[in-house]
Coordinates of C-alpha atoms in Angstrom, one line a residue:
Chain B
M8 CA 199.4 203.9 119.9
D9 CA 197.8 200.6 118.8
T10 CA 200.9 198.6 119.4
A11 CA 200.4 195.5 121.6
P12 CA 201.9 195.9 125.1
K13 CA 205.3 194.3 125.8
R14 CA 205.3 191.1 127.7
T15 CA 207.8 190.3 130.4
P16 CA 209.3 186.8 130.5
L17 CA 206.8 186.1 133.3
A18 CA 203.6 187.1 131.5
P19 CA 202.6 183.5 130.8
V20 CA 203.1 182.6 134.4
H21 CA 200.8 185.5 135.6
E22 CA 198.2 184.4 133.1
S23 CA 198.3 180.8 134.3
L24 CA 197.9 182.0 137.9
G25 CA 194.7 183.8 136.8
A26 CA 196.0 187.3 137.3
R27 CA 194.0 190.3 136.1
M28 CA 196.3 191.8 133.5
I29 CA 196.4 195.4 132.2
D30 CA 198.4 197.5 129.9
F31 CA 200.6 199.5 132.3
G32 CA 202.7 202.1 130.4
G33 CA 203.1 199.8 127.5
W34 CA 203.6 196.6 129.5
W35 CA 201.2 193.7 130.0
M36 CA 201.3 193.4 133.7
P37 CA 199.3 191.8 136.6
V38 CA 197.2 194.2 138.7
H39 CA 196.4 191.5 141.2
Y40 CA 196.0 187.7 141.5
Q41 CA 193.6 187.2 144.4
G42 CA 192.9 190.8 145.5
I43 CA 194.8 194.0 146.3
L44 CA 193.9 194.0 150.0
E45 CA 195.1 190.4 150.5
E46 CA 198.3 191.0 148.6
H47 CA 199.0 194.3 150.5
R48 CA 198.5 192.6 153.8
A49 CA 200.8 189.7 152.8
V50 CA 203.6 192.2 152.2
R51 CA 203.0 194.1 155.4
T52 CA 202.9 190.9 157.6
Q53 CA 204.7 188.2 155.7
A54 CA 206.0 188.6 152.1
G55 CA 205.0 189.3 148.5
L56 CA 206.6 188.5 145.2
F57 CA 206.4 191.1 142.3
D58 CA 207.4 190.9 138.7
I59 CA 209.5 194.0 138.1
S60 CA 210.9 192.8 134.8
H61 CA 209.4 195.7 133.0
M62 CA 211.9 198.0 134.7
G63 CA 215.0 199.0 132.8
E64 CA 218.6 198.0 133.3
I65 CA 221.1 200.5 131.8
F66 CA 224.7 199.8 132.4
V67 CA 227.3 202.5 132.5
T68 CA 231.0 201.6 132.3
G69 CA 234.4 203.1 131.6
P70 CA 237.1 205.0 133.3
D71 CA 235.1 208.3 133.3
A72 CA 231.8 206.7 134.4
E73 CA 231.9 208.1 137.9
V74 CA 232.6 211.7 136.9
W75 CA 230.1 211.5 134.0
L76 CA 227.3 210.0 136.1
N77 CA 227.8 212.7 138.7
R78 CA 227.0 215.3 136.0
M79 CA 223.9 213.3 134.8
L80 CA 222.4 212.5 138.2
T81 CA 221.4 214.5 141.3
N82 CA 222.8 212.3 144.1
N83 CA 226.5 212.0 144.7
V84 CA 227.9 208.9 142.9
V85 CA 231.3 209.5 144.5
Q86 CA 229.9 208.5 147.9
L87 CA 229.0 205.0 146.6
E88 CA 231.2 202.1 147.6
N89 CA 231.5 199.1 145.4
G90 CA 228.3 197.0 145.8
Q91 CA 226.3 200.0 147.0
G92 CA 223.3 201.8 145.5
Q93 CA 221.5 205.1 146.0
Y94 CA 218.2 206.6 145.0
T95 CA 218.8 209.5 142.5
L96 CA 217.1 211.5 139.8
L97 CA 217.7 212.4 136.2
L98 CA 216.7 216.0 135.5
N99 CA 216.3 218.2 132.5
E100 CA 218.1 221.6 132.3
R101 CA 215.1 223.3 134.0
G102 CA 215.4 221.0 137.0
G103 CA 212.3 219.0 136.0
V104 CA 212.2 215.3 136.6
I105 CA 212.9 213.0 133.6
D106 CA 213.1 209.9 135.8
D107 CA 213.8 208.7 139.3
L108 CA 216.0 205.6 139.6
L109 CA 218.5 203.6 141.6
C110 CA 222.1 203.9 140.7
Y111 CA 224.3 200.9 141.9
R112 CA 228.1 200.9 141.7
L113 CA 228.8 197.2 140.9
E114 CA 232.5 197.7 140.6
Q115 CA 234.8 200.7 140.4
D116 CA 234.0 201.7 136.8
H117 CA 230.8 199.6 136.4
Y118 CA 227.3 201.0 137.2
L119 CA 223.8 199.7 136.9
L120 CA 220.9 202.2 136.6
L121 CA 217.5 200.7 137.4
V122 CA 215.0 202.9 135.7
N123 CA 211.2 203.1 135.3
A124 CA 209.6 200.9 132.6
S125 CA 207.9 203.7 130.8
K126 CA 211.1 205.8 130.7
I127 CA 213.7 203.3 129.4
E128 CA 214.0 204.6 125.9
E129 CA 213.8 208.3 127.0
D130 CA 216.4 207.8 129.7
F131 CA 218.7 205.9 127.3
L132 CA 218.4 208.5 124.5
W133 CA 219.0 211.3 127.0
L134 CA 222.1 209.7 128.4
Q135 CA 223.4 208.9 124.9
S136 CA 222.9 212.5 123.9
Y137 CA 225.6 213.3 126.4
A138 CA 227.9 210.6 125.2
S139 CA 231.5 211.0 126.2
P140 CA 234.6 209.0 125.0
G141 CA 235.5 207.5 128.4
V142 CA 232.0 206.1 129.0
A143 CA 229.9 203.4 127.5
V144 CA 226.1 203.3 128.1
N145 CA 224.3 200.0 127.4
N146 CA 220.6 199.4 127.6
Q147 CA 220.3 195.8 128.6
S148 CA 216.7 196.0 129.7
D149 CA 215.5 193.1 127.4
L150 CA 218.2 190.8 128.7
W151 CA 217.3 191.0 132.3
A152 CA 214.3 190.1 134.4
G153 CA 213.5 191.4 137.9
L154 CA 211.6 190.0 140.9
A155 CA 210.9 192.0 144.0
L156 CA 210.6 190.0 147.2
Q157 CA 209.2 192.3 149.9
G158 CA 208.1 191.9 153.4
P159 CA 209.3 190.9 156.9
E160 CA 209.8 187.3 155.8
A161 CA 211.9 188.2 152.8
E162 CA 215.2 187.4 154.3
A163 CA 214.1 184.1 155.6
I164 CA 212.8 183.2 152.2
V165 CA 216.0 184.1 150.4
R166 CA 217.9 182.1 153.0
A167 CA 215.6 179.1 152.6
L168 CA 216.4 179.2 148.8
L169 CA 220.1 180.0 148.9
G170 CA 221.1 178.3 152.1
P171 CA 221.7 179.7 155.6
E172 CA 225.5 180.3 155.0
V173 CA 225.0 182.8 152.1
S174 CA 226.1 186.3 152.8
L175 CA 223.2 188.6 152.0
P176 CA 223.4 192.3 151.1
T177 CA 222.5 194.9 153.7
R178 CA 220.2 197.9 153.0
N179 CA 221.0 199.5 149.6
Q180 CA 223.8 197.0 148.9
I181 CA 223.9 194.8 145.8
I182 CA 225.8 191.5 145.4
S183 CA 226.4 189.2 142.4
L184 CA 225.7 185.6 142.9
G185 CA 227.4 183.1 140.6
I186 CA 224.9 180.2 140.9
P187 CA 223.3 177.8 138.4
N188 CA 220.8 179.8 136.2
G189 CA 222.8 182.9 137.2
P190 CA 224.3 185.3 137.4
I191 CA 222.0 186.9 139.8
L192 CA 222.3 190.5 141.0
L193 CA 220.7 190.7 144.4
A194 CA 219.9 194.1 145.9
R195 CA 218.5 195.0 149.3
T196 CA 216.0 197.6 148.2
G197 CA 212.3 197.9 147.5
Y198 CA 209.3 200.1 146.9
T199 CA 207.0 199.0 149.6
G200 CA 208.3 200.3 152.9
E201 CA 209.2 196.8 154.0
D202 CA 212.5 195.0 154.2
G203 CA 213.2 193.1 151.0
F204 CA 215.2 192.3 147.9
E205 CA 215.2 193.0 144.2
W206 CA 216.5 190.0 142.3
F207 CA 217.8 190.5 138.8
C208 CA 218.4 187.5 136.6
P209 CA 218.8 186.7 132.9
A210 CA 215.4 187.1 131.3
Q211 CA 215.0 183.5 130.2
T212 CA 215.6 182.2 133.8
A213 CA 212.8 184.4 135.3
P214 CA 210.1 181.7 135.4
I215 CA 212.6 179.3 137.2
W216 CA 213.4 181.8 139.9
W217 CA 209.8 182.9 140.2
E218 CA 208.8 179.3 140.9
K219 CA 211.7 178.6 143.3
L220 CA 211.1 181.8 145.3
L221 CA 207.3 181.1 145.5
E222 CA 208.0 177.5 146.6
A223 CA 210.6 178.6 149.2
G224 CA 208.2 181.3 150.5
R225 CA 205.0 179.4 150.5
P226 CA 205.4 178.0 154.1
L227 CA 206.2 181.6 155.2
G228 CA 203.0 183.1 153.7
L229 CA 204.5 184.5 150.5
L230 CA 201.9 185.5 147.9
P231 CA 202.4 186.7 144.3
C232 CA 201.5 190.4 144.2
G233 CA 200.5 192.7 141.4
L234 CA 200.9 196.4 140.6
G235 CA 197.7 197.2 142.5
A236 CA 199.3 196.3 145.9
R237 CA 202.6 197.8 144.7
D238 CA 200.8 201.1 144.4
T239 CA 199.0 201.1 147.7
L240 CA 202.2 199.9 149.5
R241 CA 204.4 202.6 147.9
L242 CA 201.9 205.3 148.6
E243 CA 201.7 204.4 152.3
A244 CA 205.5 204.3 152.4
G245 CA 205.6 207.8 150.9
F246 CA 207.4 206.9 147.7
T247 CA 206.8 209.0 144.7
L248 CA 205.7 207.5 141.4
N249 CA 207.1 209.0 138.2
G250 CA 204.4 210.1 135.8
S251 CA 202.0 210.7 138.7
D252 CA 203.9 212.6 141.5
L253 CA 207.0 213.4 139.4
S254 CA 207.2 214.9 136.0
P255 CA 209.3 217.4 133.9
E256 CA 207.0 220.1 135.4
H257 CA 208.1 219.3 139.0
T258 CA 211.5 219.6 140.6
P259 CA 212.8 217.2 143.2
L260 CA 212.9 220.0 145.7
E261 CA 209.1 220.5 145.3
A262 CA 208.7 216.8 145.6
G263 CA 210.4 216.7 149.0
L264 CA 213.4 214.7 147.6
S265 CA 216.1 217.3 148.4
S266 CA 218.1 214.8 150.4
F267 CA 218.8 213.0 147.1
V268 CA 219.9 216.2 145.4
K269 CA 223.5 217.2 146.3
L270 CA 223.7 220.9 145.2
D271 CA 227.2 221.2 146.6
K272 CA 228.8 218.2 144.8
G273 CA 229.7 220.2 141.7
D274 CA 227.8 220.8 138.5
F275 CA 225.1 218.5 137.2
I276 CA 222.2 218.9 134.8
G277 CA 219.5 221.0 136.4
R278 CA 221.6 222.2 139.2
T279 CA 221.5 225.9 138.2
S280 CA 217.7 225.9 138.1
L281 CA 217.4 224.0 141.4
A282 CA 219.9 226.4 143.2
A283 CA 217.8 229.3 141.9
Q284 CA 214.6 227.7 143.1
R285 CA 216.1 227.0 146.5
D286 CA 217.2 230.6 146.8
S287 CA 213.9 232.1 145.7
G288 CA 211.8 229.7 147.7
L289 CA 209.4 227.0 146.7
T290 CA 205.9 227.9 145.5
R291 CA 204.5 224.4 146.0
R292 CA 205.4 221.2 147.8
L293 CA 204.3 217.6 147.6
V294 CA 202.5 216.6 150.8
A295 CA 200.7 213.5 152.0
L296 CA 197.0 213.8 152.8
V297 CA 194.9 211.5 155.1
M298 CA 191.2 211.7 154.7
E299 CA 189.1 212.3 157.9
G300 CA 186.8 209.4 158.6
K301 CA 185.1 207.2 156.0
T302 CA 185.2 208.8 152.6
P303 CA 185.4 207.6 149.0
P304 CA 189.0 206.6 148.3
P305 CA 190.9 209.6 146.8
R306 CA 192.1 209.1 143.2
P307 CA 194.5 211.1 141.0
H308 CA 193.3 214.5 139.8
Y309 CA 190.8 215.3 142.5
P310 CA 190.6 219.0 143.2
V311 CA 192.0 220.2 146.6
Y312 CA 190.4 223.2 148.2
N313 CA 191.3 225.5 151.1
G314 CA 188.0 227.0 152.0
D315 CA 186.6 228.2 148.7
S316 CA 189.8 228.5 146.8
L317 CA 191.1 225.8 144.6
V318 CA 194.7 225.2 145.7
G319 CA 195.8 222.1 143.8
E320 CA 194.9 218.6 142.8
T321 CA 195.8 215.1 143.9
C322 CA 198.5 213.3 141.9
S323 CA 198.2 209.9 143.6
G324 CA 195.4 208.5 145.8
S325 CA 194.0 205.3 147.2
L326 CA 192.5 203.6 150.2
S327 CA 195.3 202.9 152.7
P328 CA 194.7 199.2 153.7
T329 CA 196.9 199.7 156.7
L330 CA 195.2 202.9 158.0
G331 CA 191.7 202.0 156.7
L332 CA 191.4 205.6 155.5
G333 CA 191.8 207.3 152.1
I334 CA 195.3 208.7 151.5
A335 CA 196.7 210.9 148.7
M336 CA 199.6 213.1 147.6
A337 CA 199.2 216.6 146.2
Y338 CA 201.3 219.7 145.5
L339 CA 200.1 222.5 147.7
P340 CA 201.2 226.1 148.4
P341 CA 203.8 226.3 151.2
T342 CA 201.3 228.0 153.5
L343 CA 199.2 224.8 153.5
C344 CA 202.0 222.3 153.9
A345 CA 202.4 222.1 157.7
P346 CA 201.3 218.7 159.1
G347 CA 197.9 219.1 160.7
T348 CA 196.6 221.6 158.1
R349 CA 193.1 220.9 157.0
V350 CA 192.1 221.0 153.4
D351 CA 189.1 219.6 151.4
L352 CA 189.1 217.1 148.6
E353 CA 186.3 217.3 146.0
I354 CA 185.0 213.9 145.0
R355 CA 182.1 213.8 142.5
G356 CA 181.0 217.3 143.5
R357 CA 181.2 216.8 147.3
R358 CA 183.8 218.1 149.7
F359 CA 185.6 215.8 152.1
P360 CA 188.1 216.9 154.8
A361 CA 191.7 215.8 154.6
I362 CA 194.6 216.5 156.9
V363 CA 198.1 217.3 155.7
S364 CA 200.3 214.6 157.2
K365 CA 204.0 213.8 157.6
R366 CA 205.5 211.5 154.9
P367 CA 205.7 208.5 155.1
L368 CA 202.3 207.6 156.4
Y369 CA 203.5 204.1 157.2
R370 CA 206.9 203.2 158.7
R371 CA 207.7 199.6 159.5
Q372 CA 208.7 198.6 163.0
P373 CA 212.5 198.1 163.2
N374 CA 213.5 194.5 163.7
A375 CA 214.1 193.7 167.3
Chain H
M26 CA 179.7 182.1 138.6
N27 CA 176.5 182.1 140.7
I28 CA 173.5 183.2 138.7
P29 CA 170.3 182.7 140.8
E30 CA 167.2 181.5 138.9
D31 CA 164.7 183.9 140.4
L32 CA 166.3 187.2 139.2
L33 CA 166.5 189.4 136.1
Y34 CA 169.8 190.7 134.8
A35 CA 171.0 193.9 133.1
K36 CA 173.7 193.9 130.5
T37 CA 175.7 196.2 132.9
H38 CA 175.7 193.3 135.5
E39 CA 173.1 194.5 137.9
W40 CA 170.4 192.1 139.1
L41 CA 166.7 192.8 139.9
R42 CA 164.4 190.9 142.2
L43 CA 160.8 191.7 141.5
S44 CA 158.3 191.7 144.3
G45 CA 154.9 193.2 143.4
A46 CA 155.3 196.8 142.5
S47 CA 158.8 197.0 144.0
A48 CA 162.2 195.6 143.1
T49 CA 165.4 195.0 144.9
I50 CA 168.6 195.7 143.0
G51 CA 172.3 194.7 143.4
I52 CA 175.3 193.7 141.4
T53 CA 176.0 190.2 140.1
D54 CA 178.6 187.7 141.3
H55 CA 180.4 188.3 138.0
A56 CA 180.4 192.1 138.7
Q57 CA 181.7 191.8 142.2
H58 CA 184.4 189.5 141.0
E59 CA 185.4 192.0 138.3
L60 CA 185.4 194.9 140.8
T61 CA 187.4 192.9 143.4
D62 CA 187.6 194.3 146.9
V63 CA 184.8 196.8 147.3
V64 CA 185.9 199.5 149.8
Y65 CA 183.2 202.2 149.4
V66 CA 179.6 202.4 148.3
E67 CA 178.0 205.7 147.5
L68 CA 174.3 204.9 148.0
P69 CA 171.5 206.7 146.1
A70 CA 169.3 209.1 148.0
V71 CA 165.9 207.8 148.9
G72 CA 163.2 209.5 146.8
T73 CA 165.4 209.8 143.7
H74 CA 163.7 209.0 140.5
V75 CA 165.7 207.1 137.9
A76 CA 165.1 206.0 134.3
A77 CA 166.1 202.5 133.2
G78 CA 169.8 202.5 132.4
Q79 CA 170.5 205.7 134.3
Q80 CA 173.6 205.9 136.5
I81 CA 172.3 205.8 140.1
C82 CA 175.2 205.2 142.4
V83 CA 179.0 204.5 142.6
V84 CA 180.9 201.4 143.9
E85 CA 184.6 201.8 144.6
S86 CA 187.3 199.1 144.7
V87 CA 190.8 199.9 145.8
K88 CA 191.7 200.5 142.2
A89 CA 188.7 202.2 140.6
A90 CA 185.3 203.8 140.9
S91 CA 182.5 202.1 138.9
D92 CA 179.1 203.4 138.1
I93 CA 176.0 201.4 138.9
Y94 CA 173.0 201.7 136.6
S95 CA 169.4 201.2 137.5
P96 CA 168.0 198.3 135.6
A97 CA 164.4 199.8 135.7
S98 CA 162.6 203.1 136.0
G99 CA 161.2 204.0 139.4
T100 CA 161.8 205.9 142.6
V101 CA 164.4 204.8 145.2
E102 CA 162.4 203.5 148.2
S103 CA 165.1 202.3 150.5
V104 CA 168.9 201.8 150.5
N105 CA 171.1 199.2 152.2
D106 CA 172.8 201.2 155.0
A107 CA 174.8 198.2 156.0
L108 CA 177.0 198.8 153.0
T109 CA 178.3 202.0 154.5
S110 CA 180.0 200.3 157.3
D111 CA 180.7 197.0 155.5
P112 CA 181.1 197.6 151.7
A113 CA 182.7 194.1 151.4
L114 CA 179.1 192.6 151.7
L115 CA 179.0 193.3 147.9
N116 CA 181.8 190.7 147.5
T117 CA 180.8 188.2 150.1
D118 CA 177.0 188.1 149.5
P119 CA 176.1 190.0 146.3
Y120 CA 172.6 188.5 146.0
G121 CA 171.8 188.7 149.7
K122 CA 173.2 191.0 152.4
G123 CA 174.9 192.9 149.6
W124 CA 171.7 194.3 148.0
I125 CA 172.1 198.0 147.2
F126 CA 168.6 199.6 147.0
T127 CA 164.9 199.0 146.3
L128 CA 162.8 200.8 143.7
R129 CA 159.1 201.5 143.6
L130 CA 158.7 200.7 139.9
D131 CA 157.0 203.2 137.7
A132 CA 153.6 202.1 136.5
D133 CA 155.0 201.8 133.0
A134 CA 158.3 200.3 134.0
D135 CA 159.5 198.1 131.1
L136 CA 161.5 195.1 132.2
S137 CA 161.6 193.4 128.8
A138 CA 165.2 194.5 128.1
L139 CA 166.4 192.5 131.2
K140 CA 167.8 189.1 130.7
Q141 CA 166.6 185.8 132.1
P142 CA 169.2 183.8 134.0
A143 CA 170.0 181.4 131.1
A144 CA 170.5 184.3 128.7
Y145 CA 172.7 186.1 131.2
A146 CA 174.8 183.0 131.8
Q147 CA 175.2 182.7 128.0
E148 CA 176.4 186.3 127.7
L149 CA 179.0 185.7 130.4
A150 CA 180.1 182.5 128.7
G151 CA 180.7 184.5 125.5
H152 CA 182.8 187.0 127.5

């Protein structure tokens, strides 16, 4: 466990910007540059730039790729058009979550799986263990870097950099740009609840693109942002974090992700267990909690009470900079999952009231 | 880093301003910088008796909760209620409006373990 954390191609850039760096799941990553609140606000009102090079890029190719992926993943790959992506999950046989990921169909028989940093090896080994002659699985995570540009000004920034005439992807689309220092894979996705892009480039070009994007975005209020703001933003937006809210002990049905699980598409790993769970009913569900009034910010693993009975614990928690209140997620028994239900969080031996609330807690205003 | 000349410093980055038998206590500029945006301060209860080095209250940033230790032994005399509505005072004015509590020092309170400003500055430089 004493191995040094891995460095992304942008680690020297973060260090030169004075970022606070931490070991995040084996990666040396920035928590923040100036401060989490300022970076959070930048993404909600203007734009933020994140290093997501730690995330994994696994390519799946071959004539049987579509059929094979549809057996590996919960969402329906067949529905994807070329250049389109979908959120999906990789499950074990018991229906527990190995990873949540984005699956992009780049071309007919050519897919990109964008997976969590801490799960790259595990996902890759799992997929390889189901190897099939008509499918090639390549882990190219070390060859690619990723930048996430998020916020209402994201489109204007990309246009400022690439020119007004460039045709940009729409929500969940991915395009390939053949430009100097390319190729670039540009996807219209994100993990913040705002409009935005994920920009994948050859690893060695990451510092060039980081600089170019920051420069193009500076007049529009773009700030470099760390994992601290990434966590508060995703929590407000109701996105689950694997390792905190998702794990092999939880199914996507319990996590409220059933719209990404297509039980009627044909067989896939975990389907039998999920169908049984659906038929027998859930014993717990992931809900969002909003603290009532001014309280200490919730953190993971705080006990949740209904009256005197312990009914669960928080799996994620933070101050919501947008709401100015503490927010959390927790798995609770179905009887306590209706929005408006009151429970109590125990923080350092004291109880504080929290209200079960509809996810997401933050939804951006649609563009006029 | 701002390190005022008229204060004493604990190795856990609290400062102490002595005035007669009482002392005012807060966290240093270095500490607030390390904590980043303070969003919640759990103040000690007035009347609590603490030993030097004992955990006395909690300061929370967006990312983490941090324990604050009393730099001296004594009884909590007053607390800075302004921090309840404006915890960011710890960031913006750590030696002034961001004070946390005052102590009536024990008669045998020993301040000899606390650092003079120059020694504290040296410790931070070796950081």
